[in-house]
PDB file of N, CA and C in Angstrom:
ATOM      1  N   MET Y 865      90.758 111.596 103.063  1.00  0.00           N
ATOM      2  CA  MET Y 865      89.708 111.085 102.782  1.00  0.00           C
ATOM      3  C   MET Y 865      88.982 112.284 102.321  1.00  0.00           C
ATOM      4  N   ASP Y 866      88.262 112.050 101.001  1.00  0.00           N
ATOM      5  CA  ASP Y 866      87.421 112.530  99.722  1.00  0.00           C
ATOM      6  C   ASP Y 866      86.360 113.494 100.147  1.00  0.00           C
ATOM      7  N   PHE Y 867      85.622 112.537 100.847  1.00  0.00           N
ATOM      8  CA  PHE Y 867      84.009 113.384 101.398  1.00  0.00           C
ATOM      9  C   PHE Y 867      84.293 112.741 102.544  1.00  0.00           C
ATOM     10  N   ILE Y 868      83.423 113.909 103.610  1.00  0.00           N
ATOM     11  CA  ILE Y 868      83.309 113.243 104.860  1.00  0.00           C
ATOM     12  C   ILE Y 868      81.164 113.711 105.032  1.00  0.00           C
ATOM     13  N   TYR Y 869      80.119 112.709 105.056  1.00  0.00           N
ATOM     14  CA  TYR Y 869      78.513 113.288 105.354  1.00  0.00           C
ATOM     15  C   TYR Y 869      78.831 114.555 106.569  1.00  0.00           C
ATOM     16  N   GLN Y 870      78.571 115.125 106.436  1.00  0.00           N
ATOM     17  CA  GLN Y 870      78.396 116.725 107.093  1.00  0.00           C
ATOM     18  C   GLN Y 870      76.884 116.084 108.286  1.00  0.00           C
ATOM     19  N   CYS Y 871      76.694 115.328 108.817  1.00  0.00           N
ATOM     20  CA  CYS Y 871      75.706 114.725 109.840  1.00  0.00           C
ATOM     21  C   CYS Y 871      74.803 115.664 110.207  1.00  0.00           C
ATOM     22  N   GLN Y 872      73.383 116.279 110.283  1.00  0.00           N
ATOM     23  CA  GLN Y 872      72.807 117.392 110.575  1.00  0.00           C
ATOM     24  C   GLN Y 872      72.136 116.651 112.130  1.00  0.00           C
ATOM     25  N   ASN Y 873      72.720 115.486 113.006  1.00  0.00           N
ATOM     26  CA  ASN Y 873      71.866 114.480 114.182  1.00  0.00           C
ATOM     27  C   ASN Y 873      72.854 113.544 114.783  1.00  0.00           C
ATOM     28  N   LEU Y 874      72.701 113.833 115.794  1.00  0.00           N
ATOM     29  CA  LEU Y 874      73.194 112.092 116.723  1.00  0.00           C
ATOM     30  C   LEU Y 874      72.803 111.213 116.262  1.00  0.00           C
ATOM     31  N   ASP Y 875      72.044 110.986 115.132  1.00  0.00           N
ATOM     32  CA  ASP Y 875      71.480 109.326 114.642  1.00  0.00           C
ATOM     33  C   ASP Y 875      72.132 109.403 113.793  1.00  0.00           C
ATOM     34  N   GLU Y 876      72.333 109.932 112.712  1.00  0.00           N
ATOM     35  CA  GLU Y 876      72.817 110.330 111.402  1.00  0.00           C
ATOM     36  C   GLU Y 876      74.573 109.819 111.980  1.00  0.00           C
ATOM     37  N   VAL Y 877      75.028 110.472 112.742  1.00  0.00           N
ATOM     38  CA  VAL Y 877      76.562 110.399 113.269  1.00  0.00           C
ATOM     39  C   VAL Y 877      76.383 108.712 113.375  1.00  0.00           C
ATOM     40  N   ARG Y 878      75.679 108.342 114.300  1.00  0.00           N
ATOM     41  CA  ARG Y 878      75.481 107.026 114.220  1.00  0.00           C
ATOM     42  C   ARG Y 878      75.182 105.906 113.754  1.00  0.00           C
ATOM     43  N   GLU Y 879      74.849 106.615 112.315  1.00  0.00           N
ATOM     44  CA  GLU Y 879      74.277 105.542 111.080  1.00  0.00           C
ATOM     45  C   GLU Y 879      75.764 105.686 110.236  1.00  0.00           C
ATOM     46  N   GLN Y 880      76.607 106.932 110.107  1.00  0.00           N
ATOM     47  CA  GLN Y 880      77.358 106.790 109.163  1.00  0.00           C
ATOM     48  C   GLN Y 880      78.260 105.782 110.067  1.00  0.00           C
ATOM     49  N   ILE Y 881      78.488 105.781 111.711  1.00  0.00           N
ATOM     50  CA  ILE Y 881      79.668 105.100 112.633  1.00  0.00           C
ATOM     51  C   ILE Y 881      79.011 104.068 112.362  1.00  0.00           C
ATOM     52  N   ASP Y 882      78.211 103.008 112.268  1.00  0.00           N
ATOM     53  CA  ASP Y 882      77.481 101.971 111.797  1.00  0.00           C
ATOM     54  C   ASP Y 882      78.230 101.522 110.229  1.00  0.00           C
ATOM     55  N   HIS Y 883      77.725 102.406 109.286  1.00  0.00           N
ATOM     56  CA  HIS Y 883      78.156 101.830 108.258  1.00  0.00           C
ATOM     57  C   HIS Y 883      79.814 101.934 108.150  1.00  0.00           C
ATOM     58  N   ILE Y 884      80.714 102.706 108.526  1.00  0.00           N
ATOM     59  CA  ILE Y 884      82.126 102.146 108.745  1.00  0.00           C
ATOM     60  C   ILE Y 884      82.371 100.871 109.404  1.00  0.00           C
ATOM     61  N   ASP Y 885      82.033 100.356 110.919  1.00  0.00           N
ATOM     62  CA  ASP Y 885      82.032  99.490 111.565  1.00  0.00           C
ATOM     63  C   ASP Y 885      81.883  97.930 110.527  1.00  0.00           C
ATOM     64  N   GLN Y 886      81.204  97.946 109.446  1.00  0.00           N
ATOM     65  CA  GLN Y 886      80.273  97.374 109.128  1.00  0.00           C
ATOM     66  C   GLN Y 886      81.380  97.009 108.155  1.00  0.00           C
ATOM     67  N   ALA Y 887      82.002  98.827 107.209  1.00  0.00           N
ATOM     68  CA  ALA Y 887      83.144  97.775 106.337  1.00  0.00           C
ATOM     69  C   ALA Y 887      84.395  97.357 106.949  1.00  0.00           C
ATOM     70  N   LEU Y 888      84.523  97.954 108.148  1.00  0.00           N
ATOM     71  CA  LEU Y 888      86.017  97.430 109.007  1.00  0.00           C
ATOM     72  C   LEU Y 888      86.065  95.590 109.507  1.00  0.00           C
ATOM     73  N   VAL Y 889      84.402  95.656 109.797  1.00  0.00           N
ATOM     74  CA  VAL Y 889      84.378  94.016 109.894  1.00  0.00           C
ATOM     75  C   VAL Y 889      84.579  93.434 109.046  1.00  0.00           C
ATOM     76  N   ALA Y 890      83.964  93.736 108.039  1.00  0.00           N
ATOM     77  CA  ALA Y 890      84.717  92.746 106.539  1.00  0.00           C
ATOM     78  C   ALA Y 890      85.573  92.834 106.310  1.00  0.00           C
ATOM     79  N   LEU Y 891      86.750  94.139 106.052  1.00  0.00           N
ATOM     80  CA  LEU Y 891      87.791  93.770 106.197  1.00  0.00           C
ATOM     81  C   LEU Y 891      89.172  92.920 106.646  1.00  0.00           C
ATOM     82  N   ILE Y 892      88.522  92.919 108.004  1.00  0.00           N
ATOM     83  CA  ILE Y 892      89.070  92.023 109.230  1.00  0.00           C
ATOM     84  C   ILE Y 892      88.763  90.618 108.466  1.00  0.00           C
ATOM     85  N   ALA Y 893      87.784  90.729 108.734  1.00  0.00           N
ATOM     86  CA  ALA Y 893      87.684  89.171 107.579  1.00  0.00           C
ATOM     87  C   ALA Y 893      88.223  88.843 106.623  1.00  0.00           C
ATOM     88  N   GLU Y 894      88.324  89.792 105.472  1.00  0.00           N
ATOM     89  CA  GLU Y 894      89.173  89.702 104.276  1.00  0.00           C
ATOM     90  C   GLU Y 894      90.452  89.575 104.806  1.00  0.00           C
ATOM     91  N   ARG Y 895      91.280  90.270 105.788  1.00  0.00           N
ATOM     92  CA  ARG Y 895      92.485  90.243 105.475  1.00  0.00           C
ATOM     93  C   ARG Y 895      92.997  88.996 106.591  1.00  0.00           C
ATOM     94  N   GLY Y 896      92.168  88.645 107.463  1.00  0.00           N
ATOM     95  CA  GLY Y 896      91.692  87.095 107.675  1.00  0.00           C
ATOM     96  C   GLY Y 896      91.910  85.601 106.909  1.00  0.00           C
ATOM     97  N   LEU Y 897      91.259  85.690 106.032  1.00  0.00           N
ATOM     98  CA  LEU Y 897      91.345  85.122 104.980  1.00  0.00           C
ATOM     99  C   LEU Y 897      92.856  84.801 104.004  1.00  0.00           C
ATOM    100  N   TYR Y 898      93.122  85.759 103.712  1.00  0.00           N
ATOM    101  CA  TYR Y 898      94.972  86.102 103.633  1.00  0.00           C
ATOM    102  C   TYR Y 898      95.569  85.212 104.792  1.00  0.00           C
ATOM    103  N   VAL Y 899      95.350  85.591 105.727  1.00  0.00           N
ATOM    104  CA  VAL Y 899      96.043  85.522 106.652  1.00  0.00           C
ATOM    105  C   VAL Y 899      96.200  83.336 106.664  1.00  0.00           C
ATOM    106  N   GLU Y 900      94.866  82.993 106.216  1.00  0.00           N
ATOM    107  CA  GLU Y 900      95.425  82.004 106.336  1.00  0.00           C
ATOM    108  C   GLU Y 900      95.562  80.806 105.044  1.00  0.00           C
ATOM    109  N   GLN Y 901      95.647  81.921 103.906  1.00  0.00           N
ATOM    110  CA  GLN Y 901      96.690  81.103 103.066  1.00  0.00           C
ATOM    111  C   GLN Y 901      97.900  81.613 102.983  1.00  0.00           C
ATOM    112  N   ALA Y 902      98.076  82.082 103.821  1.00  0.00           N
ATOM    113  CA  ALA Y 902      99.787  82.232 104.359  1.00  0.00           C
ATOM    114  C   ALA Y 902      99.847  82.176 104.943  1.00  0.00           C
ATOM    115  N   ALA Y 903      99.589  81.001 105.573  1.00  0.00           N
ATOM    116  CA  ALA Y 903      99.904  79.912 106.573  1.00  0.00           C
ATOM    117  C   ALA Y 903     100.690  78.565 105.524  1.00  0.00           C
ATOM    118  N   ALA Y 904     100.003  78.510 104.560  1.00  0.00           N
ATOM    119  CA  ALA Y 904     100.221  77.621 103.642  1.00  0.00           C
ATOM    120  C   ALA Y 904     101.460  77.725 103.539  1.00  0.00           C
ATOM    121  N   PHE Y 905     101.999  78.726 103.030  1.00  0.00           N
ATOM    122  CA  PHE Y 905     103.952  78.896 102.324  1.00  0.00           C
ATOM    123  C   PHE Y 905     104.511  79.562 103.076  1.00  0.00           C
ATOM    124  N   LYS Y 906     104.475  78.638 104.598  1.00  0.00           N
ATOM    125  CA  LYS Y 906     105.559  79.009 105.864  1.00  0.00           C
ATOM    126  C   LYS Y 906     106.051  77.829 106.171  1.00  0.00           C
ATOM    127  N   HIS Y 907     107.344  77.985 106.333  1.00  0.00           N
ATOM    128  CA  HIS Y 907     107.989  76.280 106.831  1.00  0.00           C
ATOM    129  C   HIS Y 907     107.959  76.233 108.295  1.00  0.00           C
ATOM    130  N   SER Y 908     108.307  77.502 108.920  1.00  0.00           N
ATOM    131  CA  SER Y 908     108.614  77.192 110.311  1.00  0.00           C
ATOM    132  C   SER Y 908     108.039  77.659 110.906  1.00  0.00           C
ATOM    133  N   ALA Y 909     108.107  77.481 112.453  1.00  0.00           N
ATOM    134  CA  ALA Y 909     107.198  78.852 113.668  1.00  0.00           C
ATOM    135  C   ALA Y 909     107.677  80.088 113.687  1.00  0.00           C
ATOM    136  N   ALA Y 910     109.271  80.069 113.211  1.00  0.00           N
ATOM    137  CA  ALA Y 910     109.795  81.591 113.115  1.00  0.00           C
ATOM    138  C   ALA Y 910     109.193  82.171 111.760  1.00  0.00           C
ATOM    139  N   GLU Y 911     108.744  81.648 110.570  1.00  0.00           N
ATOM    140  CA  GLU Y 911     107.862  82.440 109.732  1.00  0.00           C
ATOM    141  C   GLU Y 911     106.834  82.168 110.556  1.00  0.00           C
ATOM    142  N   VAL Y 912     105.779  81.665 110.826  1.00  0.00           N
ATOM    143  CA  VAL Y 912     104.721  82.181 111.573  1.00  0.00           C
ATOM    144  C   VAL Y 912     104.297  83.261 112.382  1.00  0.00           C
ATOM    145  N   GLU Y 913     105.088  83.917 112.759  1.00  0.00           N
ATOM    146  CA  GLU Y 913     105.811  84.909 113.997  1.00  0.00           C
ATOM    147  C   GLU Y 913     106.218  85.892 113.331  1.00  0.00           C
ATOM    148  N   GLY Y 914     107.092  85.904 111.943  1.00  0.00           N
ATOM    149  CA  GLY Y 914     106.945  86.839 111.060  1.00  0.00           C
ATOM    150  C   GLY Y 914     108.304  87.803 111.909  1.00  0.00           C
ATOM    151  N   GLY Y 915     108.435  88.294 112.485  1.00  0.00           N
ATOM    152  CA  GLY Y 915     109.486  89.140 113.146  1.00  0.00           C
ATOM    153  C   GLY Y 915     109.025  91.014 112.578  1.00  0.00           C
ATOM    154  N   LYS Y 916     109.832  89.867 111.730  1.00  0.00           N
ATOM    155  CA  LYS Y 916     110.537  91.353 110.839  1.00  0.00           C
ATOM    156  C   LYS Y 916     109.402  92.407 109.423  1.00  0.00           C
ATOM    157  N   ARG Y 917     108.417  90.784 109.132  1.00  0.00           N
ATOM    158  CA  ARG Y 917     107.197  91.868 108.295  1.00  0.00           C
ATOM    159  C   ARG Y 917     106.337  92.056 109.675  1.00  0.00           C
ATOM    160  N   VAL Y 918     106.227  91.743 110.973  1.00  0.00           N
ATOM    161  CA  VAL Y 918     104.968  92.450 111.850  1.00  0.00           C
ATOM    162  C   VAL Y 918     105.609  94.077 111.824  1.00  0.00           C
ATOM    163  N   ASP Y 919     106.774  94.210 111.912  1.00  0.00           N
ATOM    164  CA  ASP Y 919     107.494  95.763 112.488  1.00  0.00           C
ATOM    165  C   ASP Y 919     107.560  96.332 110.944  1.00  0.00           C
ATOM    166  N   GLN Y 920     107.524  95.554 109.747  1.00  0.00           N
ATOM    167  CA  GLN Y 920     107.443  96.145 108.758  1.00  0.00           C
ATOM    168  C   GLN Y 920     105.642  96.951 108.294  1.00  0.00           C
ATOM    169  N   VAL Y 921     104.914  95.655 108.519  1.00  0.00           N
ATOM    170  CA  VAL Y 921     103.573  96.328 108.817  1.00  0.00           C
ATOM    171  C   VAL Y 921     102.971  97.145 109.551  1.00  0.00           C
ATOM    172  N   ILE Y 922     103.937  97.571 110.688  1.00  0.00           N
ATOM    173  CA  ILE Y 922     103.238  98.386 111.735  1.00  0.00           C
ATOM    174  C   ILE Y 922     103.864 100.024 111.898  1.00  0.00           C
ATOM    175  N   ARG Y 923     105.207  99.955 111.142  1.00  0.00           N
ATOM    176  CA  ARG Y 923     105.699 101.012 110.161  1.00  0.00           C
ATOM    177  C   ARG Y 923     105.168 101.835 109.411  1.00  0.00           C
ATOM    178  N   ARG Y 924     104.252 100.813 108.146  1.00  0.00           N
ATOM    179  CA  ARG Y 924     103.648 101.099 107.062  1.00  0.00           C
ATOM    180  C   ARG Y 924     102.474 101.681 107.551  1.00  0.00           C
ATOM    181  N   VAL Y 925     101.634 101.079 108.162  1.00  0.00           N
ATOM    182  CA  VAL Y 925     100.184 101.385 108.748  1.00  0.00           C
ATOM    183  C   VAL Y 925     100.232 102.573 110.147  1.00  0.00           C
ATOM    184  N   THR Y 926     101.458 103.025 110.961  1.00  0.00           N
ATOM    185  CA  THR Y 926     101.962 103.966 111.580  1.00  0.00           C
ATOM    186  C   THR Y 926     101.512 105.326 110.687  1.00  0.00           C
ATOM    187  N   ARG Y 927     102.595 104.713 109.620  1.00  0.00           N
ATOM    188  CA  ARG Y 927     103.226 106.279 108.380  1.00  0.00           C
ATOM    189  C   ARG Y 927     101.272 106.808 107.501  1.00  0.00           C
ATOM    190  N   LEU Y 928     101.139 105.880 107.377  1.00  0.00           N
ATOM    191  CA  LEU Y 928      99.975 105.474 106.660  1.00  0.00           C
ATOM    192  C   LEU Y 928      98.468 106.523 107.794  1.00  0.00           C
ATOM    193  N   ALA Y 929      98.740 106.232 108.950  1.00  0.00           N
ATOM    194  CA  ALA Y 929      97.677 106.697 110.080  1.00  0.00           C
ATOM    195  C   ALA Y 929      97.583 108.597 109.162  1.00  0.00           C
ATOM    196  N   GLY Y 930     100.057 108.636 109.801  1.00  0.00           N
ATOM    197  CA  GLY Y 930      99.909 109.930 109.955  1.00  0.00           C
ATOM    198  C   GLY Y 930      98.718 110.681 108.735  1.00  0.00           C
ATOM    199  N   GLU Y 931      99.744 110.411 107.505  1.00  0.00           N
ATOM    200  CA  GLU Y 931      98.755 110.616 105.825  1.00  0.00           C
ATOM    201  C   GLU Y 931      97.824 110.757 106.036  1.00  0.00           C
ATOM    202  N   LEU Y 932      96.942 109.739 107.018  1.00  0.00           N
ATOM    203  CA  LEU Y 932      95.786 110.306 106.316  1.00  0.00           C
ATOM    204  C   LEU Y 932      95.174 110.737 107.767  1.00  0.00           C
ATOM    205  N   GLY Y 933      95.449 110.944 108.557  1.00  0.00           N
ATOM    206  CA  GLY Y 933      95.175 112.067 109.652  1.00  0.00           C
ATOM    207  C   GLY Y 933      94.192 110.839 110.542  1.00  0.00           C
ATOM    208  N   ALA Y 934      94.712 109.925 110.911  1.00  0.00           N
ATOM    209  CA  ALA Y 934      94.401 108.806 111.730  1.00  0.00           C
ATOM    210  C   ALA Y 934      95.450 109.372 113.131  1.00  0.00           C
ATOM    211  N   ASP Y 935      94.985 108.589 114.367  1.00  0.00           N
ATOM    212  CA  ASP Y 935      95.865 109.222 115.423  1.00  0.00           C
ATOM    213  C   ASP Y 935      96.724 107.513 115.257  1.00  0.00           C
ATOM    214  N   PRO Y 936      97.923 107.985 115.040  1.00  0.00           N
ATOM    215  CA  PRO Y 936      99.406 106.895 114.649  1.00  0.00           C
ATOM    216  C   PRO Y 936      99.558 105.299 115.692  1.00  0.00           C
ATOM    217  N   GLU Y 937      98.952 106.107 116.859  1.00  0.00           N
ATOM    218  CA  GLU Y 937      98.995 105.464 118.294  1.00  0.00           C
ATOM    219  C   GLU Y 937      98.122 104.836 118.418  1.00  0.00           C
ATOM    220  N   LEU Y 938      97.163 104.696 117.913  1.00  0.00           N
ATOM    221  CA  LEU Y 938      96.063 104.265 117.940  1.00  0.00           C
ATOM    222  C   LEU Y 938      96.322 103.058 116.907  1.00  0.00           C
ATOM    223  N   THR Y 939      96.396 103.058 115.598  1.00  0.00           N
ATOM    224  CA  THR Y 939      96.429 102.522 114.211  1.00  0.00           C
ATOM    225  C   THR Y 939      97.596 101.093 114.835  1.00  0.00           C
ATOM    226  N   ALA Y 940      98.486 102.156 115.518  1.00  0.00           N
ATOM    227  CA  ALA Y 940      99.208 100.528 115.418  1.00  0.00           C
ATOM    228  C   ALA Y 940      99.063  99.662 116.522  1.00  0.00           C
ATOM    229  N   ALA Y 941      98.341 100.657 117.996  1.00  0.00           N
ATOM    230  CA  ALA Y 941      97.754  99.289 118.851  1.00  0.00           C
ATOM    231  C   ALA Y 941      96.773  98.397 118.544  1.00  0.00           C
ATOM    232  N   VAL Y 942      95.313  98.981 117.237  1.00  0.00           N
ATOM    233  CA  VAL Y 942      95.088  97.885 116.744  1.00  0.00           C
ATOM    234  C   VAL Y 942      95.823  96.896 115.924  1.00  0.00           C
ATOM    235  N   TYR Y 943      96.660  97.318 115.353  1.00  0.00           N
ATOM    236  CA  TYR Y 943      97.144  96.500 114.485  1.00  0.00           C
ATOM    237  C   TYR Y 943      98.156  95.526 115.736  1.00  0.00           C
ATOM    238  N   ARG Y 944      98.802  95.949 115.911  1.00  0.00           N
ATOM    239  CA  ARG Y 944      99.051  94.861 117.097  1.00  0.00           C
ATOM    240  C   ARG Y 944      98.583  94.169 117.724  1.00  0.00           C
ATOM    241  N   THR Y 945      97.269  94.489 117.989  1.00  0.00           N
ATOM    242  CA  THR Y 945      96.458  93.586 118.680  1.00  0.00           C
ATOM    243  C   THR Y 945      95.661  92.022 117.676  1.00  0.00           C
ATOM    244  N   MET Y 946      95.550  93.051 116.365  1.00  0.00           N
ATOM    245  CA  MET Y 946      95.272  92.327 115.368  1.00  0.00           C
ATOM    246  C   MET Y 946      95.941  90.795 114.797  1.00  0.00           C
ATOM    247  N   ILE Y 947      97.298  91.688 114.974  1.00  0.00           N
ATOM    248  CA  ILE Y 947      98.267  90.870 114.126  1.00  0.00           C
ATOM    249  C   ILE Y 947      98.636  89.652 115.159  1.00  0.00           C
ATOM    250  N   GLY Y 948      98.250  89.992 116.378  1.00  0.00           N
ATOM    251  CA  GLY Y 948      99.144  88.960 117.729  1.00  0.00           C
ATOM    252  C   GLY Y 948      97.729  87.884 117.677  1.00  0.00           C
ATOM    253  N   HIS Y 949      96.552  88.402 117.202  1.00  0.00           N
ATOM    254  CA  HIS Y 949      95.920  87.452 117.096  1.00  0.00           C
ATOM    255  C   HIS Y 949      96.012  86.444 116.113  1.00  0.00           C
ATOM    256  N   PHE Y 950      96.229  86.689 115.280  1.00  0.00           N
ATOM    257  CA  PHE Y 950      96.708  86.466 113.577  1.00  0.00           C
ATOM    258  C   PHE Y 950      97.422  85.177 113.616  1.00  0.00           C
ATOM    259  N   VAL Y 951      98.281  85.934 113.875  1.00  0.00           N
ATOM    260  CA  VAL Y 951      99.889  85.270 114.409  1.00  0.00           C
ATOM    261  C   VAL Y 951      99.367  83.664 115.305  1.00  0.00           C
ATOM    262  N   ALA Y 952      98.732  84.295 116.153  1.00  0.00           N
ATOM    263  CA  ALA Y 952      98.569  82.628 117.001  1.00  0.00           C
ATOM    264  C   ALA Y 952      97.463  81.981 116.500  1.00  0.00           C
ATOM    265  N   SER Y 953      96.459  82.218 115.203  1.00  0.00           N
ATOM    266  CA  SER Y 953      95.706  81.536 115.014  1.00  0.00           C
ATOM    267  C   SER Y 953      96.318  80.708 113.274  1.00  0.00           C
ATOM    268  N   GLU Y 954      97.401  81.490 112.815  1.00  0.00           N
ATOM    269  CA  GLU Y 954      98.375  81.034 112.198  1.00  0.00           C
ATOM    270  C   GLU Y 954      98.907  79.859 112.565  1.00  0.00           C
ATOM    271  N   MET Y 955      99.547  80.003 113.964  1.00  0.00           N
ATOM    272  CA  MET Y 955     100.692  79.068 114.661  1.00  0.00           C
ATOM    273  C   MET Y 955      99.630  77.833 114.465  1.00  0.00           C
ATOM    274  N   ASN Y 956      98.178  78.245 115.034  1.00  0.00           N
ATOM    275  CA  ASN Y 956      97.206  77.110 115.436  1.00  0.00           C
ATOM    276  C   ASN Y 956      97.825  76.355 113.928  1.00  0.00           C
ATOM    277  N   VAL Y 957      97.462  77.050 112.887  1.00  0.00           N
ATOM    278  CA  VAL Y 957      97.323  75.826 111.480  1.00  0.00           C
ATOM    279  C   VAL Y 957      98.581  75.152 110.981  1.00  0.00           C
ATOM    280  N   TYR Y 958      99.399  75.986 111.764  1.00  0.00           N
ATOM    281  CA  TYR Y 958     100.925  75.687 111.342  1.00  0.00           C
ATOM    282  C   TYR Y 958     101.127  74.554 112.336  1.00  0.00           C
ATOM    283  N   GLN Y 959     100.661  74.233 113.608  1.00  0.00           N
ATOM    284  CA  GLN Y 959     101.017  72.829 114.344  1.00  0.00           C
ATOM    285  C   GLN Y 959      99.752  72.123 113.719  1.00  0.00           C
ATOM    286  N   ALA Y 960      98.974  72.583 113.754  1.00  0.00           N
ATOM    287  CA  ALA Y 960      98.273  71.450 112.938  1.00  0.00           C
ATOM    288  C   ALA Y 960      99.047  70.639 111.689  1.00  0.00           C
ATOM    289  N   ARG Y 961      99.082  71.408 110.949  1.00  0.00           N
ATOM    290  CA  ARG Y 961      99.932  70.605 110.366  1.00  0.00           C
ATOM    291  C   ARG Y 961     101.434  69.964 110.473  1.00  0.00           C
ATOM    292  N   GLN Y 962     101.881  70.393 110.992  1.00  0.00           N
ATOM    293  CA  GLN Y 962     103.467  69.342 111.574  1.00  0.00           C
ATOM    294  C   GLN Y 962     102.949  68.383 112.513  1.00  0.00           C
ATOM    295  N   ALA Y 963     101.886  68.042 113.140  1.00  0.00           N
ATOM    296  CA  ALA Y 963     101.240  67.103 113.727  1.00  0.00           C
ATOM    297  C   ALA Y 963     100.948  66.203 113.105  1.00  0.00           C
ATOM    298  N   PRO Y 964     100.523  65.176 112.089  1.00  0.00           N
ATOM    299  CA  PRO Y 964     100.622  64.366 111.614  1.00  0.00           C
ATOM    300  C   PRO Y 964     101.950  63.769 111.032  1.00  0.00           C
ATOM    301  N   HIS Y 965     103.308  64.748 110.970  1.00  0.00           N
ATOM    302  CA  HIS Y 965     104.369  64.279 111.081  1.00  0.00           C
ATOM    303  C   HIS Y 965     104.986  64.023 112.578  1.00  0.00           C
ATOM    304  N   SER Y 966     104.755  64.583 113.349  1.00  0.00           N
ATOM    305  CA  SER Y 966     105.065  64.485 114.212  1.00  0.00           C
ATOM    306  C   SER Y 966     104.873  62.902 115.236  1.00  0.00           C
ATOM    307  N   GLU Y 967     103.121  62.470 114.932  1.00  0.00           N
ATOM    308  CA  GLU Y 967     102.851  61.072 115.128  1.00  0.00           C
ATOM    309  C   GLU Y 967     103.968  59.942 114.791  1.00  0.00           C
ATOM    310  N   HIS Y 968     104.435  59.590 114.243  1.00  0.00           N
ATOM    311  CA  HIS Y 968     105.342  58.575 114.072  1.00  0.00           C
ATOM    312  C   HIS Y 968     106.460  59.322 114.652  1.00  0.00           C
ATOM    313  N   PHE Y 969     106.940  59.703 115.117  1.00  0.00           N
ATOM    314  CA  PHE Y 969     108.004  59.877 115.835  1.00  0.00           C
ATOM    315  C   PHE Y 969     108.083  59.039 117.345  1.00  0.00           C
ATOM    316  N   GLY Y 970     108.978  58.253 117.604  1.00  0.00           N
ATOM    317  CA  GLY Y 970     108.681  58.118 118.925  1.00  0.00           C
ATOM    318  C   GLY Y 970     107.889  56.693 119.040  1.00  0.00           C
ATOM    319  N   GLN Y 971     107.080  56.182 117.777  1.00  0.00           N
ATOM    320  CA  GLN Y 971     106.346  54.874 118.557  1.00  0.00           C
ATOM    321  C   GLN Y 971     106.790  54.101 118.400  1.00  0.00           C
ATOM    322  N   PRO Y 972     106.297  52.895 117.981  1.00  0.00           N
ATOM    323  CA  PRO Y 972     106.955  51.139 117.842  1.00  0.00           C
ATOM    324  C   PRO Y 972     106.351  51.290 116.662  1.00  0.00           C
ATOM    325  N   GLN Y 973     107.487  50.943 115.936  1.00  0.00           N
ATOM    326  CA  GLN Y 973     106.574  50.717 114.653  1.00  0.00           C
ATOM    327  C   GLN Y 973     105.971  49.145 114.014  1.00  0.00           C
ATOM    328  N   GLY Y 974     105.078  48.747 114.094  1.00  0.00           N
ATOM    329  CA  GLY Y 974     104.439  47.253 113.016  1.00  0.00           C
ATOM    330  C   GLY Y 974     103.722  46.585 114.537  1.00  0.00           C
TER     331      GLY Y 974
END
């Protein structure tokens, strides 16, 4: 971290934390938009679940946490939670895309 403002009182600390929270939530929203885009490129439920990719991301952010001075366990836990949510959301998108195809199976024609 390049610069940490040296707060003079609790109000300033809270102001800095609120600023960080704003940035974190904006980044989570941005990440979610990319996850939505990723869903369009996946062709199976296994791709959506992305076990290998999840493991890669967790390893990468855990390493980054150590490099940047964040708690690696906390970082991994936050990412597991976030990724779990995004995978569930992506699975809903994937299943909705599959639904129009499955409506024609098993139904009498004409």
